[in-house]
C-alpha atoms as a PDB file:
ATOM      1  CA  MET A   1     124.449 108.427  81.379  1.00  0.00           C
ATOM      2  CA  ALA A   2     126.203 111.611  82.392  1.00  0.00           C
ATOM      3  CA  LYS A   3     128.886 111.458  85.054  1.00  0.00           C
ATOM      4  CA  PRO A   4     128.088 113.077  88.402  1.00  0.00           C
ATOM      5  CA  TYR A   5     129.707 116.367  89.314  1.00  0.00           C
ATOM      6  CA  SER A   6     132.681 116.203  91.669  1.00  0.00           C
ATOM      7  CA  GLN A   7     132.189 116.848  95.361  1.00  0.00           C
ATOM      8  CA  ASP A   8     134.787 119.638  95.140  1.00  0.00           C
ATOM      9  CA  LEU A   9     132.682 121.514  92.587  1.00  0.00           C
ATOM     10  CA  ARG A  10     129.553 121.071  94.714  1.00  0.00           C
ATOM     11  CA  ASP A  11     131.356 122.453  97.737  1.00  0.00           C
ATOM     12  CA  ARG A  12     132.716 125.480  95.852  1.00  0.00           C
ATOM     13  CA  VAL A  13     129.278 126.399  94.483  1.00  0.00           C
ATOM     14  CA  ILE A  14     127.533 125.916  97.833  1.00  0.00           C
ATOM     15  CA  ASP A  15     130.228 127.826  99.760  1.00  0.00           C
ATOM     16  CA  ALA A  16     130.161 130.763  97.325  1.00  0.00           C
ATOM     17  CA  VAL A  17     126.397 131.119  97.723  1.00  0.00           C
ATOM     18  CA  GLN A  18     126.388 130.612 101.495  1.00  0.00           C
ATOM     19  CA  ARG A  19     129.138 133.218 102.002  1.00  0.00           C
ATOM     20  CA  GLY A  20     126.958 135.664 100.078  1.00  0.00           C
ATOM     21  CA  GLU A  21     129.516 136.222  97.318  1.00  0.00           C
ATOM     22  CA  LEU A  22     127.216 135.021  94.535  1.00  0.00           C
ATOM     23  CA  SER A  23     123.593 134.252  93.919  1.00  0.00           C
ATOM     24  CA  ARG A  24     122.693 130.709  92.914  1.00  0.00           C
ATOM     25  CA  ARG A  25     122.390 131.667  89.261  1.00  0.00           C
ATOM     26  CA  ALA A  26     125.612 133.700  89.291  1.00  0.00           C
ATOM     27  CA  ALA A  27     127.471 130.784  90.914  1.00  0.00           C
ATOM     28  CA  ALA A  28     126.136 128.481  88.215  1.00  0.00           C
ATOM     29  CA  ARG A  29     127.438 130.798  85.489  1.00  0.00           C
ATOM     30  CA  ARG A  30     130.805 131.226  87.221  1.00  0.00           C
ATOM     31  CA  TYR A  31     131.385 127.485  87.667  1.00  0.00           C
ATOM     32  CA  GLU A  32     129.836 126.631  84.271  1.00  0.00           C
ATOM     33  CA  ILE A  33     127.039 124.387  85.480  1.00  0.00           C
ATOM     34  CA  SER A  34     123.324 124.635  84.861  1.00  0.00           C
ATOM     35  CA  GLU A  35     121.336 127.036  86.996  1.00  0.00           C
ATOM     36  CA  SER A  36     118.850 124.337  87.900  1.00  0.00           C
ATOM     37  CA  ILE A  37     121.511 122.063  89.393  1.00  0.00           C
ATOM     38  CA  ALA A  38     122.974 124.893  91.489  1.00  0.00           C
ATOM     39  CA  ILE A  39     119.489 125.696  92.775  1.00  0.00           C
ATOM     40  CA  LYS A  40     118.816 122.021  93.563  1.00  0.00           C
ATOM     41  CA  TRP A  41     122.123 121.644  95.417  1.00  0.00           C
ATOM     42  CA  LEU A  42     121.381 124.650  97.628  1.00  0.00           C
ATOM     43  CA  GLU A  43     117.799 123.563  98.239  1.00  0.00           C
ATOM     44  CA  ARG A  44     119.061 120.158  99.373  1.00  0.00           C
ATOM     45  CA  VAL A  45     121.603 121.748 101.722  1.00  0.00           C
ATOM     46  CA  GLU A  46     118.858 123.938 103.225  1.00  0.00           C
ATOM     47  CA  ARG A  47     116.370 121.073 103.472  1.00  0.00           C
ATOM     48  CA  ASP A  48     118.589 118.153 104.567  1.00  0.00           C
ATOM     49  CA  GLY A  49     121.921 119.731 105.450  1.00  0.00           C
ATOM     50  CA  SER A  50     123.612 117.341 103.028  1.00  0.00           C
ATOM     51  CA  ARG A  51     126.102 118.227 100.327  1.00  0.00           C
ATOM     52  CA  GLU A  52     126.407 114.661  99.088  1.00  0.00           C
ATOM     53  CA  PRO A  53     124.923 113.629  95.742  1.00  0.00           C
ATOM     54  CA  VAL A  54     121.599 111.836  95.745  1.00  0.00           C
ATOM     55  CA  GLY A  55     122.044 108.185  94.849  1.00  0.00           C
ATOM     56  CA  HIS A  56     120.497 106.996  91.627  1.00  0.00           C
ATOM     57  CA  GLY A  57     120.255 103.790  89.686  1.00  0.00           C
ATOM     58  CA  GLY A  58     120.959 100.449  91.214  1.00  0.00           C
ATOM     59  CA  HIS A  59     118.895  97.318  91.587  1.00  0.00           C
ATOM     60  CA  ARG A  60     115.324  97.433  92.783  1.00  0.00           C
ATOM     61  CA  PRO A  61     114.031  94.141  94.141  1.00  0.00           C
ATOM     62  CA  SER A  62     110.932  92.703  92.505  1.00  0.00           C
ATOM     63  CA  LYS A  63     107.715  93.482  94.312  1.00  0.00           C
ATOM     64  CA  LEU A  64     106.549  90.006  93.299  1.00  0.00           C
ATOM     65  CA  MET A  65     109.258  88.178  95.277  1.00  0.00           C
ATOM     66  CA  PRO A  66     107.281  88.274  98.578  1.00  0.00           C
ATOM     67  CA  HIS A  67     104.456  86.525  96.688  1.00  0.00           C
ATOM     68  CA  ARG A  68     106.671  83.824  95.181  1.00  0.00           C
ATOM     69  CA  GLU A  69     105.019  80.905  96.996  1.00  0.00           C
ATOM     70  CA  PHE A  70     101.565  82.156  96.055  1.00  0.00           C
ATOM     71  CA  LEU A  71     102.517  82.465  92.366  1.00  0.00           C
ATOM     72  CA  GLU A  72     104.263  79.096  92.263  1.00  0.00           C
ATOM     73  CA  ALA A  73     101.237  77.470  93.913  1.00  0.00           C
ATOM     74  CA  ALA A  74      98.905  79.117  91.396  1.00  0.00           C
ATOM     75  CA  ARG A  75     101.075  77.805  88.557  1.00  0.00           C
ATOM     76  CA  ALA A  76     101.189  74.302  90.064  1.00  0.00           C
ATOM     77  CA  GLU A  77      97.414  74.353  90.488  1.00  0.00           C
ATOM     78  CA  THR A  78      96.843  75.369  86.846  1.00  0.00           C
ATOM     79  CA  PRO A  79      99.991  74.621  84.822  1.00  0.00           C
ATOM     80  CA  ASP A  80      98.682  76.227  81.627  1.00  0.00           C
ATOM     81  CA  ILE A  81      97.651  79.491  83.305  1.00  0.00           C
ATOM     82  CA  THR A  82      98.501  82.621  81.345  1.00  0.00           C
ATOM     83  CA  LEU A  83     100.595  85.471  82.668  1.00  0.00           C
ATOM     84  CA  GLN A  84      97.580  87.760  82.360  1.00  0.00           C
ATOM     85  CA  ALA A  85      95.496  85.376  84.451  1.00  0.00           C
ATOM     86  CA  LEU A  86      98.249  85.280  87.084  1.00  0.00           C
ATOM     87  CA  CYS A  87      98.283  89.083  87.163  1.00  0.00           C
ATOM     88  CA  GLU A  88      94.527  89.217  87.622  1.00  0.00           C
ATOM     89  CA  ARG A  89      94.590  86.565  90.333  1.00  0.00           C
ATOM     90  CA  LEU A  90      97.398  88.350  92.187  1.00  0.00           C
ATOM     91  CA  LEU A  91      95.423  91.590  92.090  1.00  0.00           C
ATOM     92  CA  SER A  92      92.155  90.028  93.234  1.00  0.00           C
ATOM     93  CA  GLU A  93      93.596  87.830  95.990  1.00  0.00           C
ATOM     94  CA  ARG A  94      96.588  89.848  97.200  1.00  0.00           C
ATOM     95  CA  GLY A  95      95.860  93.396  96.034  1.00  0.00           C
ATOM     96  CA  VAL A  96      99.187  93.607  94.161  1.00  0.00           C
ATOM     97  CA  LYS A  97      99.047  95.141  90.708  1.00  0.00           C
ATOM     98  CA  ALA A  98     101.437  93.623  88.158  1.00  0.00           C
ATOM     99  CA  ASP A  99     101.587  93.482  84.393  1.00  0.00           C
ATOM    100  CA  THR A 100     102.555  90.590  82.153  1.00  0.00           C
ATOM    101  CA  SER A 101     106.066  91.849  81.439  1.00  0.00           C
ATOM    102  CA  MET A 102     106.775  92.171  85.164  1.00  0.00           C
ATOM    103  CA  MET A 103     105.395  88.680  85.714  1.00  0.00           C
ATOM    104  CA  CYS A 104     107.512  87.297  82.862  1.00  0.00           C
ATOM    105  CA  ARG A 105     110.707  88.859  84.250  1.00  0.00           C
ATOM    106  CA  PHE A 106     109.888  87.488  87.710  1.00  0.00           C
ATOM    107  CA  PHE A 107     109.422  83.923  86.482  1.00  0.00           C
ATOM    108  CA  ARG A 108     112.517  84.119  84.284  1.00  0.00           C
ATOM    109  CA  ARG A 109     114.529  85.307  87.309  1.00  0.00           C
ATOM    110  CA  ILE A 110     113.440  82.299  89.383  1.00  0.00           C
ATOM    111  CA  GLY A 111     114.165  79.907  86.501  1.00  0.00           C
ATOM    112  CA  VAL A 112     110.667  79.209  85.196  1.00  0.00           C
ATOM    113  CA  THR A 113     110.052  79.482  81.468  1.00  0.00           C
ATOM    114  CA  PHE A 114     106.778  79.408  79.620  1.00  0.00           C
ATOM    115  CA  LYS A 115     106.487  77.379  76.450  1.00  0.00           C
ATOM    116  CA  ASN A 116     103.963  78.297  73.824  1.00  0.00           C
ATOM    117  CA  VAL A 117     102.227  74.922  73.757  1.00  0.00           C
ATOM    118  CA  TRP A 118      98.855  74.811  72.163  1.00  0.00           C
ATOM    119  CA  PRO A 119      97.131  72.251  69.954  1.00  0.00           C
ATOM    120  CA  ALA A 120      98.747  73.305  66.696  1.00  0.00           C
ATOM    121  CA  PRO A 121      98.260  71.058  63.683  1.00  0.00           C
ATOM    122  CA  SER A 122     101.289  69.120  62.523  1.00  0.00           C
ATOM    123  CA  ALA A 123     102.840  70.032  59.200  1.00  0.00           C
ATOM    124  CA  SER A 124     101.204  67.061  57.477  1.00  0.00           C
ATOM    125  CA  GLU A 125      97.782  67.998  58.836  1.00  0.00           C
ATOM    126  CA  PHE A 126      98.297  71.602  57.841  1.00  0.00           C
ATOM    127  CA  LEU A 127      99.259  70.734  54.256  1.00  0.00           C
ATOM    128  CA  GLY A 128      96.473  68.219  53.961  1.00  0.00           C
ATOM    129  CA  ALA A 129      98.798  65.242  53.400  1.00  0.00           C
ATOM    130  CA  PRO A 130      97.425  61.803  54.255  1.00  0.00           C
END
């Protein structure tokens, strides 16, 4: 990921435009930044009065965490329930849309793993050995 621009550079670009010395595009060329970022910086100053960078990245909490008890109860009720079935049940009963990968990450985060257990034939049965 690219590094953010320094606050000093932001201030110089914004000040040059606000003093009327340069247009937004001219300031971008002078300070060797993209025109779009100079325009966005000035729009943000006009809209919010803030010269600070907008935060990005970071951790977003799972939207399934508030439904943890519901999901654990559904799993306890039907231990062999599929992730898809849990997603459908969550949508129908709680109105929360989730997909199987989101559900898998949620359960992994709380320490629950799913084993692929199904009635598979043993090796001897598969090979036809007595």
